[in-house]
PDB file of C-alpha atoms in Angstrom:
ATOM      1  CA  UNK P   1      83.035 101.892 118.435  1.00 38.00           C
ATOM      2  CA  UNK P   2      85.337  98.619 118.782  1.00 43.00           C
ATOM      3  CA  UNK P   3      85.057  96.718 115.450  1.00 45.00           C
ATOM      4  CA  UNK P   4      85.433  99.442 113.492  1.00 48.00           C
ATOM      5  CA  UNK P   5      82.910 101.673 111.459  1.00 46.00           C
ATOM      6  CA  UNK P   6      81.530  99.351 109.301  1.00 52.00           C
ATOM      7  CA  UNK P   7      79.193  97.467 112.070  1.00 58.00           C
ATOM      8  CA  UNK P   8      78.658 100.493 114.333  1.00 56.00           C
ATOM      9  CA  UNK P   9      75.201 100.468 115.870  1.00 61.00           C
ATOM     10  CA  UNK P  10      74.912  96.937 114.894  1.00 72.00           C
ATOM     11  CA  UNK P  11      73.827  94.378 117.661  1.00 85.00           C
ATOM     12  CA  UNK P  12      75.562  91.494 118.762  1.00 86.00           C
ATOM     13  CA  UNK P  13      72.473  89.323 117.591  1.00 87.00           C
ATOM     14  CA  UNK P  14      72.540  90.748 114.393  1.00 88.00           C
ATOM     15  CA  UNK P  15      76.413  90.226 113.852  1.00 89.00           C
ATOM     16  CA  UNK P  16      75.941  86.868 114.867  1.00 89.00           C
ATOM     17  CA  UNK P  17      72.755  86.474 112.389  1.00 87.00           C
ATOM     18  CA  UNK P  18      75.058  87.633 109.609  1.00 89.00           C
ATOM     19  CA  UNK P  19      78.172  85.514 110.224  1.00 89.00           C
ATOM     20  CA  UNK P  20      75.366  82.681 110.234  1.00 86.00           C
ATOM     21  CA  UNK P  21      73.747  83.857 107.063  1.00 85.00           C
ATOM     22  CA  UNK P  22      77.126  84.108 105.076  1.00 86.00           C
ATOM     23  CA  UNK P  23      77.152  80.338 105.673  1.00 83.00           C
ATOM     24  CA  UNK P  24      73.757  79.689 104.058  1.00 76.00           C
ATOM     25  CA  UNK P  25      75.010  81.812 101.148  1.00 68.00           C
ATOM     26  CA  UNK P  26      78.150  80.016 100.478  1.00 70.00           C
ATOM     27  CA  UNK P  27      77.242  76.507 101.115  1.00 66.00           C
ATOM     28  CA  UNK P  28      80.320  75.314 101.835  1.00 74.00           C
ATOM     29  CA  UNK P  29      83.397  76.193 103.848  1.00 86.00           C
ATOM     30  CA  UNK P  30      84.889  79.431 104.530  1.00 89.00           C
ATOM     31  CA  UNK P  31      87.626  81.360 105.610  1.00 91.00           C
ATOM     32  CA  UNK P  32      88.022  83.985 108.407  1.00 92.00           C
ATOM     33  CA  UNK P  33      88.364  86.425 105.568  1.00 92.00           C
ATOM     34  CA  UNK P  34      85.192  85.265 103.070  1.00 90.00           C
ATOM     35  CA  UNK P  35      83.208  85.035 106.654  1.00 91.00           C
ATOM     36  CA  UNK P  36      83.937  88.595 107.462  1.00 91.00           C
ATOM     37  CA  UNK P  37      83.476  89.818 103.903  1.00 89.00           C
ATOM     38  CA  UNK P  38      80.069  87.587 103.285  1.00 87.00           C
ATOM     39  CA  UNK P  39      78.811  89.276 106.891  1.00 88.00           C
ATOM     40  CA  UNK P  40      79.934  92.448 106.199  1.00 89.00           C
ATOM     41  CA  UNK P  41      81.844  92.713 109.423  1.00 91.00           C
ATOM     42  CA  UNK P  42      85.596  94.052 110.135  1.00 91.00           C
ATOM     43  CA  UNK P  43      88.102  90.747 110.798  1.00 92.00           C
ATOM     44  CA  UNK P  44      88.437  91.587 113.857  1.00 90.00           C
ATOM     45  CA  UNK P  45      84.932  91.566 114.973  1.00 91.00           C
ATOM     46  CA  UNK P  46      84.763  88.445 113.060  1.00 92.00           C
ATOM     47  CA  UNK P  47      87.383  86.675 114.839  1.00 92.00           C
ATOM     48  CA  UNK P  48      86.121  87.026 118.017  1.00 92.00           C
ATOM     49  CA  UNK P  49      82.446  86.072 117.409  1.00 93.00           C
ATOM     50  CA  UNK P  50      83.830  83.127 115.227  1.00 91.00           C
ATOM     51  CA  UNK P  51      85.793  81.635 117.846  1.00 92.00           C
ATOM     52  CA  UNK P  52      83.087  82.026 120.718  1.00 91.00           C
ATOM     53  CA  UNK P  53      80.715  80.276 117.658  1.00 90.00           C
ATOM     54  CA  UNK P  54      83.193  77.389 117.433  1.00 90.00           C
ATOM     55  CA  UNK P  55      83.290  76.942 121.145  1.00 89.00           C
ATOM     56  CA  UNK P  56      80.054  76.576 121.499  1.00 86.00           C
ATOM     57  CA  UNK P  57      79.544  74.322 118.769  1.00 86.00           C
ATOM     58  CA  UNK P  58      77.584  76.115 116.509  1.00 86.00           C
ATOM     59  CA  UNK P  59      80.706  76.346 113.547  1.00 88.00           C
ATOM     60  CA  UNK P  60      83.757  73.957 113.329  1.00 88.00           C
ATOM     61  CA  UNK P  61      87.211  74.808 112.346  1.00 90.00           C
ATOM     62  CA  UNK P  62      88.548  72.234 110.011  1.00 87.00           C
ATOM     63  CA  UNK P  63      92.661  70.789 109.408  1.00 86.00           C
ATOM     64  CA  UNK P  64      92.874  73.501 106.642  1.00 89.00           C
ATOM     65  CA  UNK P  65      91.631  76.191 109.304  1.00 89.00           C
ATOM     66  CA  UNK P  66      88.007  76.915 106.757  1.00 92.00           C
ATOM     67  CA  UNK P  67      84.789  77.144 109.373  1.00 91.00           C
ATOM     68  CA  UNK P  68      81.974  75.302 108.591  1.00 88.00           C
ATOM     69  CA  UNK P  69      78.428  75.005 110.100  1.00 83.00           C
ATOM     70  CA  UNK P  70      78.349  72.801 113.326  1.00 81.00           C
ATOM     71  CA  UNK P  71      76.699  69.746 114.712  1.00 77.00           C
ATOM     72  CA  UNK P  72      75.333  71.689 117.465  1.00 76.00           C
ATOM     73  CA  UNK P  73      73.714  74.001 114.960  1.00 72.00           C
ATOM     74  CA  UNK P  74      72.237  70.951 113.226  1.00 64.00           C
ATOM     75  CA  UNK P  75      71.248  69.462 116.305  1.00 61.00           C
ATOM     76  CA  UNK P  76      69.031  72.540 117.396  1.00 64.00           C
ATOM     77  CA  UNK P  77      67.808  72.814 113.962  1.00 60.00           C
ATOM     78  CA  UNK P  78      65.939  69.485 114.205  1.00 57.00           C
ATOM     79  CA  UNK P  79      63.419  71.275 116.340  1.00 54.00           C
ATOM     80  CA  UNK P  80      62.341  73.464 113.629  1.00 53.00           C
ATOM     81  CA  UNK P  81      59.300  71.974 112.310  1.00 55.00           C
ATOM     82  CA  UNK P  82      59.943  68.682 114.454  1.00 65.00           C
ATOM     83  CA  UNK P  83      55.985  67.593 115.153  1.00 72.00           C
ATOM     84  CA  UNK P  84      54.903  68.294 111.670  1.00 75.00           C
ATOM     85  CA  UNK P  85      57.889  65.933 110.193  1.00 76.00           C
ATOM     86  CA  UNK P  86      57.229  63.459 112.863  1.00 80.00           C
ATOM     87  CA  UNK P  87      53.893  62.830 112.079  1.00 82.00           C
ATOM     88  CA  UNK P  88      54.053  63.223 108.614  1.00 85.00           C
ATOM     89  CA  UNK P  89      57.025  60.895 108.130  1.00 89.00           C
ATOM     90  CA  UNK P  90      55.746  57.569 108.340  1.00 92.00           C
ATOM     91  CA  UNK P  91      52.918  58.850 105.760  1.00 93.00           C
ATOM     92  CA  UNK P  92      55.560  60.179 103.186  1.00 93.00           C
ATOM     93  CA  UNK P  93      57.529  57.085 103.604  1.00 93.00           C
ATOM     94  CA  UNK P  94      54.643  55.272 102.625  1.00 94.00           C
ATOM     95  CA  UNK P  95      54.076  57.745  99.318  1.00 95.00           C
ATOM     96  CA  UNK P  96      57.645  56.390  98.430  1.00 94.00           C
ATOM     97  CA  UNK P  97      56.918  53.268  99.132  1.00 94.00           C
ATOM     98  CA  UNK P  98      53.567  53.451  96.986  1.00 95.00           C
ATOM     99  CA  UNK P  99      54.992  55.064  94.408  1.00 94.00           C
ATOM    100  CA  UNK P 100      59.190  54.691  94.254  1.00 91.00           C
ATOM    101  CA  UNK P 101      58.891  58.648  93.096  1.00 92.00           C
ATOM    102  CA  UNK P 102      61.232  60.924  95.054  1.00 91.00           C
ATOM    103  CA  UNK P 103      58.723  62.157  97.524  1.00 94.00           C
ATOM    104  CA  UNK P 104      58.266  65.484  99.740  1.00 93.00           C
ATOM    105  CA  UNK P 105      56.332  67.684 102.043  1.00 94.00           C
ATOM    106  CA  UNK P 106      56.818  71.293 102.146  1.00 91.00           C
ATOM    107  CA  UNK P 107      55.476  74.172 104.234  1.00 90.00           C
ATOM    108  CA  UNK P 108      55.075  78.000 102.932  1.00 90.00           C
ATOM    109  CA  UNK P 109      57.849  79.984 104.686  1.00 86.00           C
ATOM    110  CA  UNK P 110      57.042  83.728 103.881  1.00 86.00           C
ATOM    111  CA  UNK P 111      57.790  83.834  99.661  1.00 89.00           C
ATOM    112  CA  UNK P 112      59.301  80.422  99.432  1.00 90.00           C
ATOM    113  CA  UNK P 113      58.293  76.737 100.281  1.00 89.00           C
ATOM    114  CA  UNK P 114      60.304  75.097 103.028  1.00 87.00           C
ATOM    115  CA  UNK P 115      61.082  71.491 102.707  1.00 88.00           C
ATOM    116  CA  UNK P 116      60.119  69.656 105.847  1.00 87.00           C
ATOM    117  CA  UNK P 117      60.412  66.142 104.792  1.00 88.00           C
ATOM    118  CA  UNK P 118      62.128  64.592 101.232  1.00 88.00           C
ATOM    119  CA  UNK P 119      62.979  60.628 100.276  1.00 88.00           C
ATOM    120  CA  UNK P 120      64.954  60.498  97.935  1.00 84.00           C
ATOM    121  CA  UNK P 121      64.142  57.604  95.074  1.00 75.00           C
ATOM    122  CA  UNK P 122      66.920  55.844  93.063  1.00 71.00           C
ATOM    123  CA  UNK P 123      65.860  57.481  89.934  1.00 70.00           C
ATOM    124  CA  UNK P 124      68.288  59.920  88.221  1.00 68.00           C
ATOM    125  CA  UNK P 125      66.580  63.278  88.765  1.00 66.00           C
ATOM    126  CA  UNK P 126      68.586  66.864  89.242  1.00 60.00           C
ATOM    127  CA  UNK P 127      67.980  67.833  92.919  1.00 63.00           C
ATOM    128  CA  UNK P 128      66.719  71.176  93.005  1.00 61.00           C
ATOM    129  CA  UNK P 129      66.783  71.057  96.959  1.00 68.00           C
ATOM    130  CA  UNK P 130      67.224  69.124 100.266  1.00 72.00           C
ATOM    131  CA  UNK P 131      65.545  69.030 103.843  1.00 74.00           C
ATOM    132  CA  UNK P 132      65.501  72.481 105.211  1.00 73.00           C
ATOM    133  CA  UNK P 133      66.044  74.077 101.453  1.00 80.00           C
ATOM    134  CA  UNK P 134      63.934  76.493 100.085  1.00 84.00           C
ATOM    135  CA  UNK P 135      62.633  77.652  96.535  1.00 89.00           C
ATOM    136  CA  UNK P 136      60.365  80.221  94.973  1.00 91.00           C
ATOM    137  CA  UNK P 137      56.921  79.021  95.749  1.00 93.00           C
ATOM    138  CA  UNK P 138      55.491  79.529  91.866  1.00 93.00           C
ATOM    139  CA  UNK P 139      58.607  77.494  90.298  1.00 93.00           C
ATOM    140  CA  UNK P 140      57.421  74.250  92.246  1.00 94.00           C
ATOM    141  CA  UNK P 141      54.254  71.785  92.320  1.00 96.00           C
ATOM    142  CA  UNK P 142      54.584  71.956  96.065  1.00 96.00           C
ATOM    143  CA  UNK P 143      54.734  75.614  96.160  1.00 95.00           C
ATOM    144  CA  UNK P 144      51.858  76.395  93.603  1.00 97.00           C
ATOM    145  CA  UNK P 145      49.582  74.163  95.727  1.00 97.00           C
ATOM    146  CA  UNK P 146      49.985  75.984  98.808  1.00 96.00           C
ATOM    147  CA  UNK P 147      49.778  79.359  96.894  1.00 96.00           C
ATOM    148  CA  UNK P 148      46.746  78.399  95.158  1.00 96.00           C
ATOM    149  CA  UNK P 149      44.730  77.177  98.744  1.00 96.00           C
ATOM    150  CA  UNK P 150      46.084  80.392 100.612  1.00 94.00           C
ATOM    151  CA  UNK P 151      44.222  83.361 101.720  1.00 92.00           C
ATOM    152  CA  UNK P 152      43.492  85.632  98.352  1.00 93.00           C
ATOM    153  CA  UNK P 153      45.391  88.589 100.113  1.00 94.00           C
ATOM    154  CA  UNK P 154      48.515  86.080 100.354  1.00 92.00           C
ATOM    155  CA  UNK P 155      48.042  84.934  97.015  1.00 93.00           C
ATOM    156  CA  UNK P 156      47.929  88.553  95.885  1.00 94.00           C
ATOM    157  CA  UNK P 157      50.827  90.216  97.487  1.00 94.00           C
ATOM    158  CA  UNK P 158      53.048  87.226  96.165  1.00 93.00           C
ATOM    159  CA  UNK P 159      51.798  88.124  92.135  1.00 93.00           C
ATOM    160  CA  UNK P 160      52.611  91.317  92.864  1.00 93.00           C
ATOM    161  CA  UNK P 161      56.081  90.496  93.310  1.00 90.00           C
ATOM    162  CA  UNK P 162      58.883  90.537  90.756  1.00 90.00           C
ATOM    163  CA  UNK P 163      58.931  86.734  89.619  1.00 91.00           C
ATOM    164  CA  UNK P 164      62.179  84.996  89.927  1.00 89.00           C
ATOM    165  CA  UNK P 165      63.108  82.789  86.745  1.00 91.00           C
ATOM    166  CA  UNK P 166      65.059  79.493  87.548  1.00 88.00           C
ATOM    167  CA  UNK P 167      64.887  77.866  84.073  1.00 89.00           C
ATOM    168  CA  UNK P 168      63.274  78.785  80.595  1.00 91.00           C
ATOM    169  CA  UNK P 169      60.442  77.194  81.813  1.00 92.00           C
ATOM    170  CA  UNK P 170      59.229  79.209  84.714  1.00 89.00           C
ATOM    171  CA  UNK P 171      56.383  80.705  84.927  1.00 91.00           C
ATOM    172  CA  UNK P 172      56.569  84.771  85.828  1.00 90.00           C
ATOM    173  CA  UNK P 173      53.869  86.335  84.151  1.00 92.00           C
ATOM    174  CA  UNK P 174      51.872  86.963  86.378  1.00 92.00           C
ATOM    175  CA  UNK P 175      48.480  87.266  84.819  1.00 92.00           C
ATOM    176  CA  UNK P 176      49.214  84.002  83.748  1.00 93.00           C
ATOM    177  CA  UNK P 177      49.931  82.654  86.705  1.00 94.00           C
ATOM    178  CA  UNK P 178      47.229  83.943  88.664  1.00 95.00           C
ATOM    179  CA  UNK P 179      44.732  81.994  85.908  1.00 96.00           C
ATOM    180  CA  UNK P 180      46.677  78.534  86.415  1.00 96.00           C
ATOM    181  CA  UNK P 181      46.549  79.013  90.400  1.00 96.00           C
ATOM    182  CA  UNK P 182      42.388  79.127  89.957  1.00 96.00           C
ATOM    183  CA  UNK P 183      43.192  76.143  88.104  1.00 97.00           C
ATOM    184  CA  UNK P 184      44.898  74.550  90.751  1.00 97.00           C
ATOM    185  CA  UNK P 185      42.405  75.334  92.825  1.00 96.00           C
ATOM    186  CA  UNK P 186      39.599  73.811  90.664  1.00 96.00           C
ATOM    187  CA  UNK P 187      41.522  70.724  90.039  1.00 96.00           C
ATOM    188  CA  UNK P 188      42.879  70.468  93.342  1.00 96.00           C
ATOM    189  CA  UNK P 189      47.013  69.258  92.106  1.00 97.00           C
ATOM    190  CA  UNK P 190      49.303  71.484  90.830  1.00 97.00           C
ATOM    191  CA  UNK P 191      52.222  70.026  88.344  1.00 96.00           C
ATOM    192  CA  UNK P 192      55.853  71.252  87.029  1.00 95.00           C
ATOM    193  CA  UNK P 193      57.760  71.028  84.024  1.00 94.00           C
ATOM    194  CA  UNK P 194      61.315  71.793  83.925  1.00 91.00           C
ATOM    195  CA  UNK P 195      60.629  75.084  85.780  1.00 93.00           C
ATOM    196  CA  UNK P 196      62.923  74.720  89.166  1.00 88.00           C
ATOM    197  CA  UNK P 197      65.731  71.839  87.483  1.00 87.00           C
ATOM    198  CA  UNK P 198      65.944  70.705  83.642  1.00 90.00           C
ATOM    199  CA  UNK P 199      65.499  66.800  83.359  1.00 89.00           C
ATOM    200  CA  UNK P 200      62.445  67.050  86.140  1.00 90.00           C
ATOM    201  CA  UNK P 201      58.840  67.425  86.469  1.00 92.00           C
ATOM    202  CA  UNK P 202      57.101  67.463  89.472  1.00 95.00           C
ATOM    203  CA  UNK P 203      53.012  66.529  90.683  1.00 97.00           C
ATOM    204  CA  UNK P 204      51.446  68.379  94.223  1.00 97.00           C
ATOM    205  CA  UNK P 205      48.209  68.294  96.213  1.00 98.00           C
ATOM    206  CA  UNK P 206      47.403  69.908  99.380  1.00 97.00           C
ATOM    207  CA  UNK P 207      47.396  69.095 102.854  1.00 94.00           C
ATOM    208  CA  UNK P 208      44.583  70.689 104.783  1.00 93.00           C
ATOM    209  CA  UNK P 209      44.712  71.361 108.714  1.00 87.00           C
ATOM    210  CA  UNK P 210      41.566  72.188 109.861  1.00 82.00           C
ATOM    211  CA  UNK P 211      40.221  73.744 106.817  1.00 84.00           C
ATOM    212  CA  UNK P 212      43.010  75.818 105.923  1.00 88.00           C
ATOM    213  CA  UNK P 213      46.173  75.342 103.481  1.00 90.00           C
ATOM    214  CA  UNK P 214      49.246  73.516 105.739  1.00 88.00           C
ATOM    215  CA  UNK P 215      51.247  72.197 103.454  1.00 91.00           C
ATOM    216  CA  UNK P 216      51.943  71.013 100.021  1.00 95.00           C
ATOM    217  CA  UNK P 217      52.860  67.235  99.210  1.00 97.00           C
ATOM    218  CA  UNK P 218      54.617  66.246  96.061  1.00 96.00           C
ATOM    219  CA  UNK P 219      56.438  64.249  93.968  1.00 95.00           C
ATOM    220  CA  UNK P 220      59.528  64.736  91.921  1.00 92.00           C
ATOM    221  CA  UNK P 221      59.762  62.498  88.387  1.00 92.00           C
ATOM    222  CA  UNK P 222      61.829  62.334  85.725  1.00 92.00           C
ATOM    223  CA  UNK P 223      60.786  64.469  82.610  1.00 92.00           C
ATOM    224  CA  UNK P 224      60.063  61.831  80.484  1.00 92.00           C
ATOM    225  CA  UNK P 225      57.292  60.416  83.072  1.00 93.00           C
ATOM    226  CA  UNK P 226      55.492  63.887  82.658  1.00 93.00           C
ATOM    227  CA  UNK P 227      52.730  62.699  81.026  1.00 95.00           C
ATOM    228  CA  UNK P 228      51.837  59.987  83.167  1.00 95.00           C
ATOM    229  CA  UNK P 229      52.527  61.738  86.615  1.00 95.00           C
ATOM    230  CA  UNK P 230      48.766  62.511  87.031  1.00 96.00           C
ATOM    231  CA  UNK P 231      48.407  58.572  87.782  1.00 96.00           C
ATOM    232  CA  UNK P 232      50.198  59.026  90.888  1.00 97.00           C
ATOM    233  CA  UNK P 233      47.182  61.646  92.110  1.00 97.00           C
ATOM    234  CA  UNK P 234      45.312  58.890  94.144  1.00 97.00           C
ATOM    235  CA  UNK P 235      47.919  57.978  96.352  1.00 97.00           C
ATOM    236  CA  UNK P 236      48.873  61.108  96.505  1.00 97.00           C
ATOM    237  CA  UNK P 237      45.810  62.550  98.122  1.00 97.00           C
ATOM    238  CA  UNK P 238      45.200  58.984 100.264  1.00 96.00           C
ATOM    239  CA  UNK P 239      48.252  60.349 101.806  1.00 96.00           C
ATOM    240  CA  UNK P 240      46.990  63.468 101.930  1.00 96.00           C
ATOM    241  CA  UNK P 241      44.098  63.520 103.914  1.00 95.00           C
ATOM    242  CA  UNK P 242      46.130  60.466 106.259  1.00 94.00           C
ATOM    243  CA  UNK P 243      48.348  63.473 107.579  1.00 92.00           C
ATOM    244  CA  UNK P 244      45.675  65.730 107.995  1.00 92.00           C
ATOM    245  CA  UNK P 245      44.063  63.251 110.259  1.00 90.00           C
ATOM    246  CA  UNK P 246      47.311  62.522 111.823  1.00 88.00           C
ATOM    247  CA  UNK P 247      47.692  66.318 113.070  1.00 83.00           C
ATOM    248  CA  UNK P 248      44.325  67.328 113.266  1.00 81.00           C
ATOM    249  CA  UNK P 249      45.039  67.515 116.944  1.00 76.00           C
ATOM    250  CA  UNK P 250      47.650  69.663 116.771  1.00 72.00           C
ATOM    251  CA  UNK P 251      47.016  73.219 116.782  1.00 70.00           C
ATOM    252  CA  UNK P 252      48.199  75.077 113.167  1.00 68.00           C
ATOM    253  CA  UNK P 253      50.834  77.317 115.463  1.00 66.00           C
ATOM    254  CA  UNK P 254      52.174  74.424 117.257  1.00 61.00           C
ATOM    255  CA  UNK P 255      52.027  72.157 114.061  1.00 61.00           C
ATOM    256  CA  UNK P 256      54.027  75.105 112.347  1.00 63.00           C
ATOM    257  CA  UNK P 257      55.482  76.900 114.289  1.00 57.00           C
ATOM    258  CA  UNK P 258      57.385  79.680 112.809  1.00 49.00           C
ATOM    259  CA  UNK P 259      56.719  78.517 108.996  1.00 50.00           C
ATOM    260  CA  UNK P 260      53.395  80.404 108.995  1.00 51.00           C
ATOM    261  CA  UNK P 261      53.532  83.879 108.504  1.00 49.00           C
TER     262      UNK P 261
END
């Protein structure tokens, strides 16, 4: 087959998928050469799709001839997701607002939490992710949250997973983390300590939609405000239950979209 042996019986969607993917690895520029090594496809192959990508928008060639992501990527990417951040916007701006805490909303995206929405406050804390990043759900407020409100089955299939440890911190035991999720759930926040970034804690509650888990909303906080980051659980869950009236009227799948699975 053309391309060589290495992508034989591979589809053009797929090749495409991984050229993509080698992006979201790096996180940065790239060169013909660490494309078609991080996708695992011959140069040649990899020249060709990579120019028809840059035509169309979807990577850019820079000065120093390195590829990076596109604008037209970006652009299509804003639809991802786009009526949950809509209407939830306004009410996360007014968490920061409230609070001048880093705030965020984050959906479950299979075994990580996808952030949706994130305002950044002027406080110095380590940035453990951005607007369309993910983490492991059971390293983060937002993510325990959601894990604690899910379906048991959910809840059970993720413990039964090999934990991934970000810091010292981080919770992977997972007898013990199945005991502080039905504490969550009692409670009804979830908090962090220094278990995604050191220098960070971090304070979640829940965002139903229509009885069932959507979303987790949090704050981020510098460690030394740890002990006082339960005062923020008021306004936290004012603006909790304001989103879930502001997209009670839109169904979960729509709200969504592909997040849920």
């Amino acid at each position: 087959m053309a391309g060589g042996s290495r992508d034989a019986g591979r589809s053009v969607t797929s090749r495409v998928l991984a050229i993509l993917e080698a992006f979201e690895k790096a996180r940065g520029s790239l060169s013909l050469t660490e494309i078609s090594e991080g996708s695992g496809l011959p140069l040649s192959t990899t020249h060709r799709l990579v120019a028809e990508l840059t035509d169309w928008g979807f990577l850019s060639r820079g000065a120093n001839g390195r590829y990076q992501l596109g604008i037209r990527l970006w652009e299509l990417a804003q639809n991802a997701g786009r009526q949950l951040r809509e209407a939830a916007r306004p009410f996360v701006q007014d968490l920061f607002s409230l609070t001048g805490e880093t705030s965020q909303l984050a959906v479950r995206e299979g075994h990580e939490v996808l952030y949706i929405e994130r305002i950044y406050g002027t406080k110095r804390v380590p940035r453990a992710s951005r607007v369309g990043g993910r983490l492991p759900m059971h390293a983060t407020a937002v993510g325990k949250v959601i894990l604690a409100f899910e379906e048991e089955w959910v809840r059970i299939a993720y413990l039964n997973r090999e934990l991934e440890r970000t810091t010292a911190h981080t919770h992977i035991h997972a007898g013990r983390l199945a005991k502080e999720l039905d504490t969550i759930r009692e409670q009804g926040f979830a908090t962090t300590l220094e278990e995604v970034r050191l220098g960070s804690c971090s304070i979640a509650v829940p965002v139903f939609h229509t009885g069932v888990i959507g979303a987790g909303l949090g704050l981020v906080l510098p460690t030394a405000q740890a002990a006082t980051m339960n005062r923020h659980l008021p306004v936290l869950k004012g603006v909790s239950v304001q989103i879930e009236r502001a997209t009670a009227h839109i169904p979960l799948e729509t709200l969504l979209g592909s997040h849920r699975k």
